[in-house]
GROMACS .gro file of C-alpha atoms in nm:
model
  396
    1MET     CA    1   0.231   2.745   2.071
    2PRO     CA    2   0.021   2.772   1.750
    3ALA     CA    3   0.047   2.489   1.501
    4GLN     CA    4   0.290   2.548   1.217
    5THR     CA    5   0.125   2.618   0.882
    6TYR     CA    6   0.262   2.514   0.543
    7SER     CA    7   0.233   2.693   0.211
    8ARG     CA    8   0.070   2.557  -0.102
    9THR     CA    9   0.419   2.520  -0.254
   10GLU     CA   10   0.537   2.306   0.038
   11LEU     CA   11   0.226   2.090   0.020
   12THR     CA   12   0.275   2.054  -0.356
   13ARG     CA   13   0.636   1.944  -0.305
   14PHE     CA   14   0.521   1.691  -0.048
   15PHE     CA   15   0.260   1.541  -0.280
   16ILE     CA   16   0.505   1.526  -0.574
   17SER     CA   17   0.745   1.340  -0.346
   18CYS     CA   18   0.464   1.105  -0.244
   19LEU     CA   19   0.368   1.025  -0.603
   20ALA     CA   20   0.729   0.962  -0.710
   21GLY     CA   21   0.794   0.751  -0.401
   22PHE     CA   22   0.477   0.545  -0.430
   23LEU     CA   23   0.535   0.482  -0.800
   24ALA     CA   24   0.897   0.379  -0.741
   25GLY     CA   25   0.806   0.170  -0.437
   26HIS     CA   26   0.541  -0.031  -0.619
   27LEU     CA   27   0.771  -0.058  -0.922
   28THR     CA   28   1.018  -0.224  -0.687
   29ASN     CA   29   0.748  -0.455  -0.547
   30TYR     CA   30   0.641  -0.568  -0.893
   31SER     CA   31   1.006  -0.615  -0.991
   32VAL     CA   32   1.045  -0.857  -0.701
   33ILE     CA   33   0.734  -1.053  -0.806
   34LEU     CA   34   0.780  -1.058  -1.183
   35PHE     CA   35   1.153  -1.126  -1.184
   36ALA     CA   36   1.103  -1.449  -0.989
   37GLN     CA   37   0.800  -1.546  -1.198
   38ASP     CA   38   0.918  -1.455  -1.546
   39VAL     CA   39   1.295  -1.511  -1.527
   40TRP     CA   40   1.322  -1.796  -1.278
   41GLN     CA   41   0.968  -1.938  -1.322
   42ARG     CA   42   0.931  -1.971  -0.945
   43ASP     CA   43   0.594  -1.860  -0.805
   44ALA     CA   44   0.677  -1.967  -0.450
   45LEU     CA   45   0.996  -1.754  -0.458
   46ALA     CA   46   0.792  -1.460  -0.589
   47GLY     CA   47   0.555  -1.503  -0.295
   48ALA     CA   48   0.850  -1.521  -0.053
   49GLY     CA   49   1.004  -1.206  -0.203
   50PHE     CA   50   0.676  -1.021  -0.179
   51GLY     CA   51   0.640  -1.150   0.177
   52LEU     CA   52   0.976  -0.993   0.266
   53CYS     CA   53   0.880  -0.664   0.099
   54PHE     CA   54   0.584  -0.624   0.331
   55GLY     CA   55   0.674  -0.872   0.606
   56VAL     CA   56   0.973  -0.683   0.748
   57PRO     CA   57   0.736  -0.409   0.878
   58LEU     CA   58   0.593  -0.668   1.117
   59LEU     CA   59   0.911  -0.608   1.321
   60LEU     CA   60   1.023  -0.260   1.219
   61GLY     CA   61   0.688  -0.087   1.155
   62TRP     CA   62   0.595  -0.049   1.521
   63PRO     CA   63   0.903   0.148   1.634
   64ALA     CA   64   0.887   0.347   1.309
   65GLY     CA   65   0.556   0.500   1.421
   66ALA     CA   66   0.704   0.596   1.758
   67TRP     CA   67   1.008   0.747   1.587
   68CYS     CA   68   0.779   0.954   1.361
   69ASP     CA   69   0.613   1.106   1.670
   70GLN     CA   70   0.940   1.163   1.854
   71TYR     CA   71   1.167   1.273   1.565
   72SER     CA   72   1.110   1.462   1.241
   73PRO     CA   73   0.913   1.239   1.000
   74GLN     CA   74   1.092   1.418   0.715
   75ARG     CA   75   1.423   1.266   0.827
   76ILE     CA   76   1.266   0.922   0.872
   77ALA     CA   77   1.132   0.944   0.514
   78GLN     CA   78   1.478   1.027   0.376
   79ILE     CA   79   1.632   0.729   0.556
   80ALA     CA   80   1.362   0.514   0.397
   81HIS     CA   81   1.454   0.643   0.051
   82GLY     CA   82   1.811   0.531   0.119
   83ALA     CA   83   1.688   0.179   0.200
   84PHE     CA   84   1.505   0.166  -0.134
   85PHE     CA   85   1.822   0.276  -0.316
   86VAL     CA   86   2.005  -0.018  -0.158
   87ALA     CA   87   1.718  -0.252  -0.252
   88LEU     CA   88   1.730  -0.159  -0.620
   89VAL     CA   89   2.109  -0.197  -0.632
   90LEU     CA   90   2.078  -0.545  -0.480
   91LEU     CA   91   1.804  -0.643  -0.725
   92ALA     CA   92   2.022  -0.518  -1.012
   93ALA     CA   93   2.307  -0.732  -0.883
   94ALA     CA   94   2.075  -1.034  -0.853
   95SER     CA   95   1.966  -1.000  -1.216
   96ARG     CA   96   2.332  -1.019  -1.329
   97ALA     CA   97   2.470  -1.272  -1.081
   98GLU     CA   98   2.565  -1.618  -1.201
   99VAL     CA   99   2.589  -1.740  -0.841
  100TYR     CA  100   2.414  -1.616  -0.527
  101GLY     CA  101   2.143  -1.456  -0.740
  102VAL     CA  102   1.863  -1.584  -0.518
  103GLN     CA  103   2.041  -1.465  -0.203
  104LEU     CA  104   2.091  -1.115  -0.348
  105TYR     CA  105   1.729  -1.117  -0.460
  106LEU     CA  106   1.607  -1.198  -0.108
  107LEU     CA  107   1.837  -0.931   0.042
  108GLY     CA  108   1.691  -0.679  -0.204
  109ALA     CA  109   1.339  -0.778  -0.103
  110THR     CA  110   1.438  -0.737   0.264
  111ALA     CA  111   1.578  -0.388   0.200
  112THR     CA  112   1.252  -0.303   0.025
  113GLY     CA  113   1.069  -0.412   0.339
  114ILE     CA  114   1.289  -0.186   0.551
  115GLY     CA  115   1.211   0.105   0.319
  116TRP     CA  116   0.835   0.048   0.344
  117SER     CA  117   0.856   0.006   0.724
  118LEU     CA  118   0.991   0.358   0.757
  119LEU     CA  119   0.841   0.538   0.459
  120ALA     CA  120   0.473   0.456   0.503
  121PRO     CA  121   0.431   0.588   0.862
  122ALA     CA  122   0.668   0.879   0.790
  123ARG     CA  123   0.460   1.003   0.496
  124MET     CA  124   0.133   0.967   0.685
  125ALA     CA  125   0.282   1.147   0.986
  126LEU     CA  126   0.403   1.423   0.752
  127LEU     CA  127   0.054   1.449   0.605
  128GLY     CA  128  -0.101   1.477   0.950
  129ARG     CA  129   0.143   1.749   1.051
  130MET     CA  130   0.110   1.951   0.729
  131ALA     CA  131  -0.261   1.919   0.651
  132GLY     CA  132  -0.389   2.126   0.943
  133LEU     CA  133  -0.767   2.163   0.923
  134GLN     CA  134  -0.781   1.990   0.584
  135GLN     CA  135  -0.712   1.639   0.722
  136ALA     CA  136  -1.002   1.452   0.556
  137ARG     CA  137  -0.972   1.616   0.212
  138LEU     CA  138  -0.594   1.590   0.188
  139ALA     CA  139  -0.600   1.235   0.327
  140VAL     CA  140  -0.818   1.132   0.032
  141LEU     CA  141  -0.579   1.307  -0.210
  142PHE     CA  142  -0.286   1.131  -0.040
  143ASN     CA  143  -0.456   0.795  -0.080
  144LEU     CA  144  -0.531   0.869  -0.445
  145LEU     CA  145  -0.157   0.905  -0.499
  146VAL     CA  146  -0.096   0.576  -0.315
  147MET     CA  147  -0.339   0.400  -0.546
  148LEU     CA  148  -0.210   0.580  -0.856
  149GLY     CA  149   0.141   0.459  -0.778
  150PHE     CA  150   0.011   0.107  -0.718
  151GLY     CA  151  -0.183   0.103  -1.043
  152LEU     CA  152   0.066   0.273  -1.276
  153ALA     CA  153   0.373   0.084  -1.157
  154PRO     CA  154   0.308  -0.236  -1.358
  155LEU     CA  155   0.243  -0.033  -1.673
  156LEU     CA  156   0.566   0.162  -1.624
  157LEU     CA  157   0.753  -0.162  -1.553
  158ALA     CA  158   0.622  -0.326  -1.870
  159ALA     CA  159   0.714  -0.026  -2.086
  160ALA     CA  160   1.063  -0.008  -1.932
  161ARG     CA  161   1.123  -0.380  -1.982
  162VAL     CA  162   1.022  -0.362  -2.347
  163GLU     CA  163   1.257  -0.070  -2.410
  164GLY     CA  164   1.555  -0.157  -2.191
  165GLY     CA  165   1.503  -0.476  -1.993
  166TRP     CA  166   1.548  -0.501  -1.618
  167THR     CA  167   1.828  -0.240  -1.625
  168ALA     CA  168   1.581   0.024  -1.743
  169VAL     CA  169   1.336  -0.074  -1.468
  170GLN     CA  170   1.601  -0.037  -1.198
  171VAL     CA  171   1.734   0.296  -1.334
  172ILE     CA  172   1.381   0.443  -1.348
  173GLY     CA  173   1.323   0.332  -0.989
  174LEU     CA  174   1.644   0.502  -0.874
  175LEU     CA  175   1.555   0.824  -1.058
  176LEU     CA  176   1.207   0.833  -0.906
  177PHE     CA  177   1.343   0.784  -0.555
  178GLY     CA  178   1.594   1.059  -0.627
  179LEU     CA  179   1.307   1.293  -0.718
  180ALA     CA  180   1.113   1.191  -0.406
  181SER     CA  181   1.415   1.270  -0.189
  182LEU     CA  182   1.483   1.602  -0.361
  183MET     CA  183   1.126   1.724  -0.307
  184LEU     CA  184   1.161   1.681   0.070
  185VAL     CA  185   1.492   1.869   0.098
  186GLY     CA  186   1.443   2.185   0.306
  187LEU     CA  187   1.093   2.088   0.420
  188LYS     CA  188   1.099   2.179   0.790
  189VAL     CA  189   0.876   1.949   0.997
  190PRO     CA  190   1.017   1.961   1.351
  191ALA     CA  191   1.016   1.671   1.594
  192LEU     CA  192   0.737   1.655   1.851
  193GLY     CA  193   0.970   1.506   2.111
  194GLY     CA  194   0.833   1.312   2.405
  195GLU     CA  195   0.967   1.099   2.686
  196GLY     CA  196   0.992   0.727   2.733
  197HIS     CA  197   1.156   0.425   2.576
  198VAL     CA  198   1.046   0.334   2.226
  199PHE     CA  199   0.868   0.020   2.351
  200GLU     CA  200   0.672   0.224   2.605
  201ARG     CA  201   0.569   0.466   2.333
  202ILE     CA  202   0.456   0.175   2.116
  203ARG     CA  203   0.249   0.046   2.409
  204GLN     CA  204   0.087   0.391   2.441
  205GLY     CA  205  -0.010   0.379   2.074
  206PHE     CA  206  -0.175   0.037   2.110
  207ALA     CA  207  -0.355   0.149   2.426
  208TYR     CA  208  -0.489   0.452   2.239
  209ALA     CA  209  -0.614   0.240   1.949
  210ARG     CA  210  -0.774  -0.019   2.180
  211GLY     CA  211  -0.935   0.250   2.394
  212THR     CA  212  -1.106   0.418   2.097
  213PRO     CA  213  -1.365   0.173   1.957
  214LEU     CA  214  -1.423   0.365   1.633
  215LEU     CA  215  -1.052   0.355   1.550
  216THR     CA  216  -1.035  -0.014   1.644
  217GLN     CA  217  -1.318  -0.098   1.405
  218ALA     CA  218  -1.165   0.113   1.126
  219LEU     CA  219  -0.832  -0.068   1.166
  220LEU     CA  220  -1.007  -0.407   1.161
  221THR     CA  221  -1.182  -0.313   0.838
  222ALA     CA  222  -0.849  -0.207   0.688
  223VAL     CA  223  -0.714  -0.554   0.771
  224LEU     CA  224  -0.998  -0.714   0.576
  225ILE     CA  225  -0.956  -0.484   0.276
  226TYR     CA  226  -0.580  -0.541   0.260
  227LEU     CA  227  -0.628  -0.918   0.272
  228ALA     CA  228  -0.702  -0.893  -0.101
  229MET     CA  229  -0.397  -0.686  -0.197
  230GLY     CA  230  -0.134  -0.960  -0.177
  231PRO     CA  231  -0.331  -1.215  -0.381
  232ILE     CA  232  -0.417  -0.948  -0.639
  233GLN     CA  233  -0.053  -0.851  -0.694
  234VAL     CA  234   0.070  -1.212  -0.712
  235MET     CA  235  -0.225  -1.377  -0.889
  236LEU     CA  236  -0.322  -1.111  -1.145
  237PRO     CA  237  -0.001  -1.142  -1.352
  238ARG     CA  238  -0.055  -1.518  -1.370
  239PHE     CA  239  -0.426  -1.474  -1.447
  240ALA     CA  240  -0.342  -1.236  -1.732
  241GLN     CA  241  -0.096  -1.492  -1.867
  242GLN     CA  242  -0.284  -1.820  -1.810
  243VAL     CA  243  -0.645  -1.718  -1.874
  244LEU     CA  244  -0.632  -1.404  -2.090
  245HIS     CA  245  -0.311  -1.500  -2.275
  246LEU     CA  246  -0.177  -1.143  -2.273
  247GLN     CA  247   0.168  -1.039  -2.391
  248GLU     CA  248   0.410  -0.821  -2.190
  249MET     CA  249   0.268  -0.476  -2.272
  250GLN     CA  250  -0.090  -0.602  -2.269
  251ARG     CA  251  -0.036  -0.751  -1.927
  252GLY     CA  252   0.112  -0.425  -1.801
  253MET     CA  253  -0.186  -0.230  -1.932
  254PHE     CA  254  -0.428  -0.481  -1.777
  255LEU     CA  255  -0.262  -0.452  -1.437
  256GLY     CA  256  -0.236  -0.075  -1.483
  257ALA     CA  257  -0.614  -0.054  -1.529
  258LEU     CA  258  -0.629  -0.076  -1.151
  259ALA     CA  259  -0.488   0.277  -1.142
  260LEU     CA  260  -0.793   0.422  -1.316
  261ALA     CA  261  -1.029   0.216  -1.100
  262PHE     CA  262  -0.855   0.323  -0.779
  263LEU     CA  263  -0.862   0.688  -0.886
  264ILE     CA  264  -1.232   0.674  -0.961
  265GLY     CA  265  -1.296   0.508  -0.626
  266GLY     CA  266  -1.094   0.768  -0.439
  267ALA     CA  267  -1.257   1.055  -0.629
  268ILE     CA  268  -1.612   0.943  -0.549
  269ALA     CA  269  -1.541   0.844  -0.187
  270LEU     CA  270  -1.615   1.174  -0.012
  271PRO     CA  271  -1.920   1.270  -0.227
  272LEU     CA  272  -2.073   0.928  -0.160
  273ALA     CA  273  -1.988   0.951   0.210
  274LYS     CA  274  -2.156   1.292   0.241
  275ARG     CA  275  -2.471   1.159   0.079
  276PHE     CA  276  -2.504   0.814   0.236
  277GLY     CA  277  -2.279   0.821   0.543
  278GLN     CA  278  -1.910   0.737   0.558
  279GLY     CA  279  -1.946   0.411   0.750
  280HIS     CA  280  -2.222   0.273   0.527
  281VAL     CA  281  -2.033   0.355   0.207
  282LEU     CA  282  -1.706   0.215   0.342
  283LEU     CA  283  -1.847  -0.125   0.437
  284ILE     CA  284  -2.074  -0.171   0.135
  285ALA     CA  285  -1.791  -0.076  -0.102
  286ALA     CA  286  -1.565  -0.330   0.069
  287LEU     CA  287  -1.828  -0.604   0.024
  288ILE     CA  288  -1.873  -0.524  -0.345
  289SER     CA  289  -1.494  -0.532  -0.397
  290GLY     CA  290  -1.492  -0.894  -0.279
  291GLY     CA  291  -1.773  -0.974  -0.522
  292GLY     CA  292  -1.568  -0.816  -0.799
  293LEU     CA  293  -1.291  -1.072  -0.741
  294ILE     CA  294  -1.541  -1.358  -0.768
  295LEU     CA  295  -1.667  -1.222  -1.099
  296LEU     CA  296  -1.310  -1.164  -1.222
  297ALA     CA  297  -1.223  -1.527  -1.153
  298SER     CA  298  -1.508  -1.635  -1.382
  299SER     CA  299  -1.405  -1.405  -1.667
  300GLU     CA  300  -1.258  -1.550  -1.984
  301SER     CA  301  -1.246  -1.244  -2.211
  302LEU     CA  302  -1.036  -0.930  -2.168
  303GLY     CA  303  -1.340  -0.699  -2.179
  304THR     CA  304  -1.526  -0.882  -1.904
  305ALA     CA  305  -1.210  -0.912  -1.695
  306LEU     CA  306  -1.150  -0.537  -1.719
  307LEU     CA  307  -1.505  -0.462  -1.606
  308CYS     CA  308  -1.472  -0.694  -1.306
  309LEU     CA  309  -1.127  -0.563  -1.220
  310GLY     CA  310  -1.266  -0.211  -1.245
  311LEU     CA  311  -1.551  -0.294  -1.008
  312ASN     CA  312  -1.309  -0.440  -0.757
  313GLY     CA  313  -1.067  -0.146  -0.787
  314ILE     CA  314  -1.330   0.128  -0.764
  315CYS     CA  315  -1.489  -0.021  -0.453
  316ALA     CA  316  -1.157  -0.102  -0.286
  317GLY     CA  317  -1.035   0.251  -0.363
  318THR     CA  318  -1.349   0.402  -0.212
  319ALA     CA  319  -1.328   0.190   0.104
  320ILE     CA  320  -0.960   0.242   0.178
  321SER     CA  321  -0.979   0.617   0.106
  322LEU     CA  322  -1.253   0.651   0.366
  323VAL     CA  323  -1.055   0.444   0.619
  324VAL     CA  324  -0.752   0.672   0.577
  325ALA     CA  325  -0.967   0.987   0.601
  326LEU     CA  326  -1.129   0.858   0.922
  327LEU     CA  327  -0.797   0.770   1.086
  328GLN     CA  328  -0.638   1.104   0.996
  329HIS     CA  329  -0.940   1.306   1.108
  330GLU     CA  330  -1.014   1.122   1.434
  331SER     CA  331  -0.659   1.069   1.566
  332GLU     CA  332  -0.486   1.292   1.821
  333PRO     CA  333  -0.179   1.473   1.679
  334ALA     CA  334   0.058   1.358   1.955
  335LEU     CA  335  -0.033   0.993   1.894
  336ARG     CA  336  -0.101   1.004   1.520
  337GLY     CA  337   0.232   0.855   1.414
  338ARG     CA  338   0.187   0.554   1.640
  339LEU     CA  339  -0.176   0.501   1.539
  340LEU     CA  340  -0.089   0.529   1.172
  341SER     CA  341   0.202   0.289   1.219
  342ILE     CA  342  -0.059   0.030   1.318
  343TYR     CA  343  -0.246   0.109   0.997
  344THR     CA  344   0.065   0.105   0.779
  345VAL     CA  345   0.192  -0.220   0.929
  346THR     CA  346  -0.154  -0.360   0.857
  347SER     CA  347  -0.136  -0.232   0.500
  348GLN     CA  348   0.202  -0.404   0.453
  349VAL     CA  349   0.203  -0.719   0.664
  350ILE     CA  350  -0.145  -0.835   0.564
  351PRO     CA  351  -0.071  -0.810   0.188
  352ALA     CA  352   0.266  -0.978   0.253
  353ALA     CA  353   0.100  -1.273   0.421
  354GLY     CA  354  -0.162  -1.285   0.148
  355GLY     CA  355   0.106  -1.263  -0.122
  356LEU     CA  356   0.305  -1.548   0.032
  357GLY     CA  357  -0.011  -1.759   0.057
  358ALA     CA  358  -0.108  -1.671  -0.299
  359GLY     CA  359   0.233  -1.775  -0.430
  360LEU     CA  360   0.201  -2.112  -0.259
  361LEU     CA  361  -0.158  -2.148  -0.378
  362LEU     CA  362  -0.051  -2.090  -0.738
  363GLU     CA  363   0.175  -2.392  -0.708
  364VAL     CA  364  -0.135  -2.616  -0.681
  365LEU     CA  365  -0.422  -2.415  -0.835
  366PRO     CA  366  -0.465  -2.213  -1.156
  367ALA     CA  367  -0.492  -1.838  -1.106
  368ASN     CA  368  -0.868  -1.815  -1.174
  369HIS     CA  369  -0.947  -2.079  -0.910
  370GLY     CA  370  -0.721  -1.898  -0.662
  371LEU     CA  371  -0.897  -1.565  -0.724
  372LEU     CA  372  -1.237  -1.733  -0.681
  373LEU     CA  373  -1.133  -1.874  -0.344
  374VAL     CA  374  -0.994  -1.541  -0.223
  375GLY     CA  375  -1.302  -1.348  -0.341
  376GLY     CA  376  -1.541  -1.590  -0.171
  377ILE     CA  377  -1.358  -1.576   0.165
  378LEU     CA  378  -1.337  -1.196   0.158
  379SER     CA  379  -1.704  -1.154   0.071
  380LEU     CA  380  -1.801  -1.368   0.368
  381LEU     CA  381  -1.575  -1.168   0.602
  382PHE     CA  382  -1.721  -0.837   0.480
  383VAL     CA  383  -2.075  -0.963   0.543
  384LEU     CA  384  -1.970  -1.040   0.901
  385ALA     CA  385  -1.811  -0.693   0.931
  386ILE     CA  386  -2.130  -0.517   0.819
  387TRP     CA  387  -2.323  -0.715   1.078
  388ARG     CA  388  -2.084  -0.671   1.372
  389LEU     CA  389  -1.911  -0.332   1.333
  390ARG     CA  390  -2.208  -0.118   1.437
  391LEU     CA  391  -2.010   0.188   1.548
  392LEU     CA  392  -1.824   0.212   1.219
  393ARG     CA  393  -2.144   0.141   1.023
  394SER     CA  394  -2.316   0.442   1.186
  395TYR     CA  395  -2.017   0.679   1.144
  396ALA     CA  396  -2.123   0.982   0.943
   0.00000   0.00000   0.00000
C-alpha cells in the first residue's frame, strides 16, 4: 500500500498547531518556575515543580512512543492537550488558594508532565508520518518551532503578567492550547497497528536503538545537549534578577532573546551541515554552546550577557536541530514512534533532573556561579564526545 500523502494545507495546519502548542507548553513550564520563585520565593520548590513537568515522562514517555506507533498519533496529541488544560486550571486554583496552594501547584506540575509525556512523541510521530520524503528539511522546521516556543514563552508570560497578572497568563495558555487542538481536528493520520503488549513494543524500540550505533550516538549527544536546558530555565531568571538587576519586562525580553538565537541556529544548521558535514557541525556547535554558558556566567553587563546567551542559543539550536533531522531521517517508519519516544523522554527527563539540581544549587550558590559550574562540566563532556563518538563525527 503506498504511503499516504498530505497537502500543503494539512502540513500548514500541523505546524500552526505545533507552534501554538509549544508556546503554550513552555508558557506553562515558566509559570511553574516563576510562580514559585516570584510569589513564594522558593527556588527549591520551583526546581521540584520543573522536575515534575519533565520528570513524569520518565514513567509515561516510554509507553507513549509505543502508543504512537500502534494508534493514531493525532488522537494521542489531543489527549495531551486535555492534560495541559487540566494543568492550567490547577495552577490557576493554586494561585488563588489560601490553603493547599502548594499541593495544587504540584498537581498542576504533574499534569503538565503528563501532557508533555504524550504530546512530544505524538507530534514527532505525526511529523514522521506526514513529512514523506522531506524528513530532514521539515524536521529542522519542526525544531525551529520548538525553539521559538521555548524562547518566546517567557516574553509572552512577562507581557501577560504586566497587563493582567497570573490570570492573563493562564487564559492565554488555555486559548493557545485550544488553537492547537482545533488545528488537528479532521487531520486523518491512521494507526499503524501492530501486535504485542506495550512493554514488548517498548523493548523492541530499545533493541532497535541499541542495535543501530549511529542512532545510539545521536541519542547520547542529545542527552548531553539537554543537560543544559534545565539549569538555563531555572538559573537564567535568577541571573537576570541578581546580576543584571532587570525588571519584569526586561527579564522577559532577556529570556526571550533565546528565541532569536535558537532560530538563527536552526536556520543555519542544514547549510553548515552541507558544507562541513553534519556530525562535525553538530558536535562542535554543542561544545561552543557549553563555552557560551561559561562566558555568560562571567558577564556583568546586559550587552555582554546577551552576546554570550546568543552564542549559547545559536550553537545549541544548531546542534539539536541536526540531532532531530538525523533521527527523523535515519529511523524506520514502523519503529519511529518508539525511537523518538526515547529522544523525547531524554529531552524532558534530562532537563527535569537538571532543573531540580539547579533549584537546589541556587539555594547555596549565586546564579552566576551556578552557570559557571554547569558550563564547565558540559564543555568537558562535549570534548569527550568529540573524541569518542567517531561514527557520529563522520556522519555526513
